[in-house]
Amino acid sequence: MKSLSKFDFQNIKSVGIRVDFNVPIDESFKVTDDTRLLRAIDTIKFIKEKKCKILLISHFGRPNDNFEIRYSFQNLIKQFSKILNENINLISYENFLQKGLVKFQQFEEIISLLDNIRFFKGEKTNDLSFSKSITDHLDLYINEAFSASHRSHASVNQMSKNITSLPGFNFEKEIIAINEIKNSSKKKLAIIGGSKVSTKINTLLSLTKSCSNIFIGGAMANNFLKFKDVPVGDSLLEEGSEKMIEEIYKLAKKSSCEIHLPLDIVTDKVEKYSIYKLSTASNFKILDLSDNSINLLDNLILKSEIVLWNGPMGMIENENFAHGSSKLASLLANCSSQVVIGGGDTLLAINIAGINFDQFHFVSTAGGAFLEALEDKHLPGVEALNLS
Ligand code: ADP
Ligand code: 3PG
Ligand code: MG
């Protein structure tokens, strides 16, 4: 893979780095999780040491091709500077519209951040001339936003094609970790939870081909249990999921992949039940896994060399129903298998469990991109870098 560490920086003066500063915030714009910022530090510092001017580019939220104060980096720039321990200059929306990047080379500050790239027409349409209005002022383009690489947007795709481009250090690690899951012949287990089958169906179908075992948890499992005629009361269900589940079982059988479901669960009344004791007569909601399901997971983990985890095992936002995910996080932190984890809410589950990300082989910063990368399709951000 072409790598930043081997690149010759002779004649390189201005470098654009596409980062993903789409970080979670609270109602007073306080950054509540700085993982994505911290993961970009190595690349930013490396380029700074090469004495280049740096232009950071990122989206934030989903504004509609126009300036909206709630999506502006104006609200966050001070926190970003503090977290990254760098003085970062904000290039405002107005400033870019009026002057573009003409004066970029002369800026006093070494690091600048362009306001939310999704304010500008041309970003979401992957427009060539918009992309050039940025890359014409750069000598090198680095994509350090693996978590946005499933979007066919100008800063993710077209800009990398315009000039010499490279993956950032974290981007490289994300690709290597995901390729290990996809291509390794080691015995693999995928633990998939969360709320919807439809958002993960393609990932599940691909995983049946490469995994020996898949454990389905979270609200997603309700649909599978119902499919197997287990009463699920008023649990969260997804209409029309039967067809998708049928397809998953069919492909799993073909690939000798075994699908495992929870053996026991915790209801909304915080009562534990074996799935064989659930009754059609009572009203209940399945909100977490219970002890035998965790034991099953423990056994499956013990016999796997690689474990992938995406999606919480229960409704983690309520502490009564976060135990299953916390226990799973701790099993994975202490096992000898190679553990790769991805998904916004899955990372939250690990934080709730109080476990440090360093305890796992790799924790991805990506949500949708992580799932799409596990499928058999090419991501626009990865493709544009022409890595091989
Ligand atoms: P990720 O972001 O890690 O990919 P998802 O977005 O797919 O995960 O799913 C996370 C959501 O799933 C959380 O909001 C959690 O509350 C919900 N969830 C998990 N299990 C249940 C359940 N049994 N009932 C209701 N919601 C659940
Ligand atoms: C994410 O949070 O998954 C990435 O930043 C991509 O954001 P998007 O789903 O708004 O494209
Ligand atoms: Mg989520």
Coordinates of C-alpha atoms and ligand atoms in Angstrom, one line a residue:
M1 CA 0.0 0.0 0.0
K2 CA 1.4 3.5 -0.8
S3 CA 2.2 5.1 2.5
L4 CA 2.6 8.6 3.9
S5 CA 5.7 7.4 5.9
K6 CA 7.6 6.7 2.7
F7 CA 6.5 9.8 0.7
D8 CA 9.2 12.2 -0.5
F9 CA 8.2 15.7 0.6
Q10 CA 10.6 17.6 -1.6
N11 CA 8.7 20.6 -3.2
I12 CA 5.6 19.9 -1.1
K13 CA 4.5 23.1 0.6
S14 CA 0.7 22.9 1.1
V15 CA -1.1 19.8 2.2
G16 CA -4.8 19.2 2.4
I17 CA -6.0 16.7 4.9
R18 CA -9.6 15.4 4.8
V19 CA -10.4 14.6 8.4
D20 CA -13.7 13.5 9.9
F21 CA -14.4 16.0 12.6
N22 CA -18.1 15.0 12.6
V23 CA -17.9 14.5 16.4
P24 CA -20.8 14.0 18.8
I25 CA -21.7 17.2 20.7
D26 CA -24.2 18.0 23.5
E27 CA -26.8 20.8 23.4
S28 CA -24.2 23.4 24.4
F29 CA -21.9 22.4 21.6
K30 CA -19.5 20.6 23.9
V31 CA -17.6 17.7 22.2
T32 CA -18.7 14.6 24.0
D33 CA -16.3 12.1 22.3
D34 CA -13.0 13.2 20.9
T35 CA -11.9 9.9 19.4
R36 CA -12.0 11.1 15.8
L37 CA -10.0 14.2 16.6
L38 CA -7.3 12.2 18.5
R39 CA -7.0 9.7 15.7
A40 CA -6.1 12.5 13.2
I41 CA -3.2 13.8 15.4
D42 CA -0.4 11.6 14.1
T43 CA -1.0 12.6 10.5
I44 CA -1.4 16.3 11.3
K45 CA 1.8 16.4 13.4
F46 CA 3.7 14.4 10.8
I47 CA 2.8 17.0 8.1
K48 CA 3.6 19.9 10.4
E49 CA 7.1 18.5 11.0
K50 CA 7.6 18.5 7.2
K51 CA 7.1 22.3 7.5
C52 CA 4.1 22.4 5.2
K53 CA 1.0 24.6 5.5
I54 CA -2.0 22.4 6.4
L55 CA -5.6 22.8 5.2
L56 CA -8.0 20.6 7.2
I57 CA -11.3 19.8 5.5
S58 CA -14.2 18.1 7.2
H59 CA -18.0 17.8 7.2
F60 CA -20.1 18.2 10.3
G61 CA -23.7 17.0 10.4
R62 CA -25.9 17.1 7.3
P63 CA -26.5 20.8 6.3
N64 CA -28.1 21.5 2.9
D65 CA -25.5 23.1 0.6
N66 CA -25.7 26.3 2.6
F67 CA -24.3 28.0 5.7
E68 CA -26.2 27.1 8.9
I69 CA -24.7 28.4 12.1
R70 CA -25.5 25.2 14.0
Y71 CA -23.3 23.2 11.7
S72 CA -20.5 25.7 11.6
F73 CA -17.1 24.9 13.0
Q74 CA -17.2 28.4 14.5
N75 CA -18.9 26.7 17.5
L76 CA -16.2 24.1 17.8
I77 CA -12.9 25.6 16.7
K78 CA -11.7 26.6 20.2
Q79 CA -12.3 23.1 21.5
F80 CA -10.6 21.5 18.5
S81 CA -7.5 23.7 19.0
K82 CA -7.4 22.7 22.7
I83 CA -8.0 18.9 22.1
L84 CA -5.4 18.8 19.3
N85 CA -3.1 21.2 21.2
E86 CA -2.6 23.3 18.0
N87 CA -3.5 26.8 17.0
I88 CA -6.1 26.3 14.3
N89 CA -7.3 29.2 12.1
L90 CA -10.9 28.9 10.8
I91 CA -11.5 29.8 7.1
S92 CA -15.0 31.1 7.3
Y93 CA -17.8 30.2 4.7
E94 CA -18.0 33.9 3.6
N95 CA -14.2 34.2 3.3
F96 CA -13.9 31.1 1.1
L97 CA -16.9 32.2 -1.1
Q98 CA -15.3 35.6 -1.7
K99 CA -11.6 34.8 -1.9
G100 CA -11.3 31.0 -2.1
L101 CA -7.9 29.7 -1.1
V102 CA -5.9 32.3 -3.0
K103 CA -4.1 33.6 0.1
F104 CA -3.7 30.2 1.7
Q105 CA 0.1 30.0 1.3
Q106 CA 0.5 33.4 3.0
F107 CA -1.6 32.6 6.1
E108 CA 0.3 33.2 9.3
E109 CA -1.1 30.1 11.0
I110 CA 0.3 26.7 10.0
I111 CA -3.0 24.9 10.3
S112 CA -6.3 26.1 8.9
L113 CA -9.7 24.4 9.0
L114 CA -12.2 25.3 6.2
D115 CA -15.7 25.6 7.6
N116 CA -18.0 22.7 7.1
I117 CA -17.3 21.4 3.5
R118 CA -21.0 20.4 3.2
F119 CA -21.9 24.2 3.2
F120 CA -20.6 24.4 -0.3
K121 CA -22.4 23.4 -3.5
G122 CA -20.3 20.8 -5.3
E123 CA -19.3 18.8 -2.3
K124 CA -22.2 16.3 -2.2
T125 CA -22.4 16.2 -6.0
N126 CA -18.6 15.3 -6.2
D127 CA -18.2 18.3 -8.6
L128 CA -14.9 18.5 -10.4
S129 CA -14.6 22.3 -10.6
F130 CA -15.5 22.7 -6.9
S131 CA -12.9 20.1 -6.0
K132 CA -10.3 22.0 -8.1
S133 CA -11.1 25.3 -6.4
I134 CA -9.4 23.6 -3.4
T135 CA -6.9 21.2 -4.8
D136 CA -5.4 23.8 -7.2
H137 CA -3.9 25.4 -4.1
L138 CA -2.4 22.2 -2.7
D139 CA 0.6 20.0 -3.5
L140 CA -0.6 16.9 -1.7
Y141 CA -4.0 15.5 -0.6
I142 CA -4.3 13.2 2.4
N143 CA -7.5 11.3 3.2
E144 CA -7.6 10.8 7.0
A145 CA -11.4 10.4 7.0
F146 CA -12.0 6.7 6.6
S147 CA -15.3 7.0 8.4
A148 CA -16.6 9.2 5.5
S149 CA -15.1 7.1 2.8
H150 CA -18.5 5.5 1.8
R151 CA -19.6 8.9 0.5
S152 CA -19.1 9.8 -3.1
H153 CA -18.4 13.5 -2.2
A154 CA -15.8 15.9 -3.6
S155 CA -13.6 16.0 -0.6
V156 CA -13.7 12.2 -0.2
N157 CA -13.5 11.1 -3.8
Q158 CA -12.7 13.8 -6.5
M159 CA -10.1 15.8 -4.6
S160 CA -7.9 12.7 -4.2
K161 CA -8.0 12.1 -7.9
N162 CA -7.0 15.7 -8.8
I163 CA -3.5 15.7 -7.3
T164 CA -1.1 13.2 -5.6
S165 CA -3.0 11.6 -2.8
L166 CA -2.3 9.3 0.1
P167 CA -4.1 7.7 3.0
G168 CA -3.5 9.2 6.5
F169 CA -2.0 6.9 9.2
N170 CA -5.3 6.1 10.8
F171 CA -7.0 5.5 7.4
E172 CA -4.2 3.0 6.6
K173 CA -4.8 1.2 9.9
E174 CA -8.6 1.0 9.3
I175 CA -8.1 -0.6 5.9
I176 CA -5.6 -3.1 7.2
A177 CA -7.9 -4.1 10.1
I178 CA -10.9 -4.5 7.8
N179 CA -9.0 -6.4 5.2
E180 CA -7.8 -8.8 7.9
I181 CA -11.4 -9.6 8.8
K182 CA -12.3 -10.1 5.1
N183 CA -9.3 -11.9 3.8
S184 CA -7.8 -13.9 6.6
S185 CA -8.4 -17.6 6.7
K186 CA -8.4 -17.6 10.5
K187 CA -11.6 -18.8 12.3
K188 CA -13.9 -15.8 12.6
L189 CA -16.8 -14.8 14.7
A190 CA -19.0 -11.8 14.0
I191 CA -21.2 -10.4 16.8
I192 CA -23.8 -8.1 15.3
G193 CA -26.4 -6.1 17.3
G194 CA -28.1 -2.8 17.1
S195 CA -31.6 -2.0 16.0
K196 CA -32.3 -2.7 12.3
V197 CA -31.8 -5.7 10.1
S198 CA -32.2 -3.5 6.9
T199 CA -29.2 -1.3 7.7
K200 CA -26.9 -4.3 8.1
I201 CA -28.3 -6.9 5.7
N202 CA -25.6 -6.5 3.1
T203 CA -22.9 -6.7 5.7
L204 CA -24.5 -9.8 7.2
L205 CA -24.7 -11.5 3.9
S206 CA -21.0 -10.8 3.2
L207 CA -20.1 -12.0 6.7
T208 CA -21.7 -15.3 6.2
K209 CA -19.1 -16.0 3.5
S210 CA -16.1 -15.3 5.7
C211 CA -17.2 -16.2 9.2
S212 CA -17.6 -19.6 10.9
N213 CA -20.1 -18.2 13.4
I214 CA -22.3 -15.1 13.6
F215 CA -24.1 -14.1 16.9
I216 CA -27.1 -11.9 16.4
G217 CA -28.0 -9.7 19.4
G218 CA -29.7 -6.4 20.2
A219 CA -33.1 -5.5 18.8
M220 CA -32.0 -7.1 15.6
A221 CA -32.3 -10.5 17.3
N222 CA -36.0 -10.0 18.0
N223 CA -36.7 -10.4 14.3
F224 CA -34.6 -13.6 14.2
L225 CA -36.3 -15.0 17.3
K226 CA -39.7 -14.2 15.9
F227 CA -38.7 -15.9 12.7
K228 CA -37.9 -19.0 14.8
D229 CA -41.4 -18.7 16.4
V230 CA -40.2 -17.4 19.7
P231 CA -42.7 -15.0 21.2
V232 CA -41.2 -11.5 21.4
G233 CA -44.2 -9.6 22.9
D234 CA -44.0 -5.9 22.2
S235 CA -40.2 -5.9 21.5
L236 CA -38.9 -3.6 18.8
L237 CA -39.4 -5.3 15.4
E238 CA -38.8 -4.4 11.8
E239 CA -41.5 -4.8 9.4
G240 CA -40.7 -7.0 6.4
S241 CA -37.5 -8.4 7.8
E242 CA -38.6 -12.0 7.2
K243 CA -37.4 -12.0 3.6
M244 CA -34.0 -10.6 4.6
I245 CA -33.6 -13.2 7.4
E246 CA -34.5 -16.0 5.1
E247 CA -31.8 -14.8 2.7
I248 CA -29.3 -14.7 5.5
Y249 CA -30.0 -18.2 6.7
K250 CA -29.9 -19.5 3.1
L251 CA -26.5 -17.9 2.4
A252 CA -25.2 -19.0 5.9
K253 CA -26.1 -22.6 5.1
K254 CA -24.4 -22.5 1.8
S255 CA -21.2 -21.2 3.4
S256 CA -21.3 -23.4 6.5
C257 CA -21.6 -20.4 8.7
E258 CA -23.6 -21.0 12.0
I259 CA -26.0 -18.3 13.2
H260 CA -26.5 -18.0 16.9
L261 CA -29.3 -16.2 18.7
P262 CA -29.7 -15.2 22.4
L263 CA -30.6 -18.0 24.8
D264 CA -32.0 -15.8 27.4
I265 CA -32.9 -12.1 27.7
V266 CA -33.8 -9.2 30.0
T267 CA -37.2 -7.7 29.7
D268 CA -38.3 -4.0 30.2
K269 CA -39.4 -5.0 33.8
V270 CA -35.7 -6.0 34.3
E271 CA -36.7 -9.7 34.6
K272 CA -34.5 -12.5 33.1
Y273 CA -36.2 -15.2 31.0
S274 CA -35.0 -18.1 29.0
I275 CA -36.3 -17.7 25.4
Y276 CA -38.1 -21.1 25.9
K277 CA -40.1 -19.6 28.8
L278 CA -41.4 -16.5 27.0
S279 CA -45.1 -16.6 26.6
T280 CA -47.4 -15.3 23.9
A281 CA -49.8 -14.2 26.6
S282 CA -47.8 -11.5 28.4
N283 CA -46.7 -8.0 27.3
F284 CA -43.0 -7.5 27.5
K285 CA -40.1 -6.0 25.6
I286 CA -36.7 -7.6 25.1
L287 CA -34.1 -5.0 26.0
D288 CA -30.9 -6.9 26.8
L289 CA -29.1 -10.2 26.9
S290 CA -29.0 -12.3 30.0
D291 CA -26.4 -14.7 31.5
N292 CA -26.7 -17.8 29.3
S293 CA -26.5 -15.7 26.2
I294 CA -23.3 -14.2 27.6
N295 CA -21.9 -17.7 28.3
L296 CA -22.7 -18.7 24.8
L297 CA -20.8 -15.6 23.5
D298 CA -17.9 -16.5 25.8
N299 CA -17.7 -20.0 24.3
L300 CA -17.9 -18.7 20.8
I301 CA -15.2 -16.1 21.5
L302 CA -12.9 -18.8 23.0
K303 CA -13.0 -20.8 19.8
S304 CA -12.4 -17.9 17.4
E305 CA -9.2 -16.4 16.3
I306 CA -10.7 -13.1 14.9
V307 CA -13.8 -11.5 16.4
L308 CA -15.7 -8.6 14.9
W309 CA -18.2 -6.7 17.0
N310 CA -20.8 -4.2 15.7
G311 CA -24.0 -3.0 17.4
P312 CA -25.0 -3.0 21.0
M313 CA -26.6 -6.1 22.6
G314 CA -29.3 -4.1 24.3
M315 CA -30.8 -0.6 24.9
I316 CA -27.6 0.7 26.3
E317 CA -28.9 4.3 26.8
N318 CA -30.7 2.9 29.9
E319 CA -28.2 1.6 32.4
N320 CA -30.5 -1.3 33.3
F321 CA -30.1 -2.7 29.9
A322 CA -26.4 -2.0 29.3
H323 CA -25.1 -5.0 31.2
G324 CA -25.1 -7.4 28.3
S325 CA -23.0 -5.1 26.1
S326 CA -20.7 -4.2 29.0
K327 CA -20.1 -7.9 29.8
L328 CA -19.4 -8.6 26.1
A329 CA -17.0 -5.6 26.0
S330 CA -15.1 -7.0 29.0
L331 CA -15.0 -10.6 27.5
L332 CA -13.5 -9.1 24.3
A333 CA -11.0 -6.9 26.2
N334 CA -9.7 -10.0 28.0
C335 CA -9.7 -12.6 25.3
S336 CA -6.8 -13.8 23.2
S337 CA -8.5 -13.4 19.9
Q338 CA -7.9 -10.5 17.5
V339 CA -10.8 -8.2 18.2
V340 CA -12.0 -5.5 15.7
I341 CA -14.8 -3.2 16.7
G342 CA -16.8 -0.6 14.8
G343 CA -20.0 1.5 15.0
G344 CA -20.9 4.7 16.7
D345 CA -23.1 3.2 19.4
T346 CA -20.8 0.2 19.8
L347 CA -18.0 2.6 20.8
L348 CA -20.5 4.2 23.3
A349 CA -21.1 0.8 24.7
I350 CA -17.4 0.3 25.3
N351 CA -17.2 3.7 27.0
I352 CA -20.2 2.8 29.2
A353 CA -18.3 -0.3 30.2
G354 CA -15.3 1.9 31.1
I355 CA -12.9 -0.1 28.9
N356 CA -10.0 1.6 27.1
F357 CA -9.9 1.2 23.3
D358 CA -6.2 0.1 23.7
Q359 CA -7.5 -3.2 25.1
F360 CA -8.7 -4.3 21.6
H361 CA -6.7 -5.1 18.4
F362 CA -8.5 -2.3 16.6
V363 CA -11.4 0.1 17.2
S364 CA -12.7 1.7 14.0
T365 CA -13.8 5.4 14.1
A366 CA -16.3 4.5 11.4
G367 CA -20.0 3.6 11.5
G368 CA -21.6 3.3 8.0
A369 CA -18.2 3.2 6.3
F370 CA -17.1 0.3 8.6
L371 CA -20.2 -1.7 7.6
E372 CA -19.9 -0.9 3.9
A373 CA -16.2 -1.8 3.9
L374 CA -17.1 -5.3 5.2
E375 CA -19.4 -5.7 2.2
D376 CA -18.1 -6.8 -1.2
K377 CA -18.2 -3.3 -2.6
H378 CA -15.6 -0.6 -3.2
L379 CA -15.8 2.6 -1.2
P380 CA -15.4 5.9 -3.2
G381 CA -12.9 7.3 -0.7
V382 CA -10.7 4.2 -0.8
E383 CA -11.0 3.7 -4.6
A384 CA -9.9 7.3 -5.3
L385 CA -6.6 6.8 -3.4
N386 CA -5.6 4.0 -5.8
L387 CA -3.8 2.2 -3.0
S388 CA -2.4 -0.9 -4.6
Ligands
ADP1 P1 -23.9 1.0 15.8 O1 -24.0 2.5 15.8 O2 -22.9 0.6 16.8 O3 -23.8 0.4 14.5 P2 -26.8 0.7 15.8 O4 -27.0 2.1 15.5 O5 -27.1 -0.3 14.8 O6 -25.3 0.5 16.4 O7 -27.7 0.3 17.1 C1 -27.7 1.0 18.3 C2 -29.1 1.2 18.9 O8 -29.7 -0.1 19.0 C3 -29.0 1.8 20.3 O9 -29.7 3.0 20.2 C4 -29.7 0.8 21.2 O10 -30.5 1.4 22.1 C5 -30.5 0.0 20.2 N1 -30.9 -1.3 20.7 C6 -30.1 -2.4 20.9 N2 -30.8 -3.4 21.4 C7 -32.1 -3.0 21.6 C8 -33.3 -3.6 22.1 N3 -33.3 -4.8 22.5 N4 -34.4 -2.9 22.1 C9 -34.4 -1.6 21.6 N5 -33.3 -1.0 21.1 C10 -32.1 -1.7 21.1
3PG2 C1 -20.2 9.3 10.3 O1 -20.5 9.9 11.3 O2 -20.6 8.1 10.1 C2 -19.4 10.0 9.2 O3 -18.9 11.2 9.6 C3 -20.3 10.1 7.9 O4 -21.3 11.0 8.2 P1 -22.6 11.0 7.2 O5 -23.4 9.7 7.5 O6 -23.4 12.3 7.5 O7 -22.1 11.0 5.8
MG3 MG -25.7 3.8 15.4

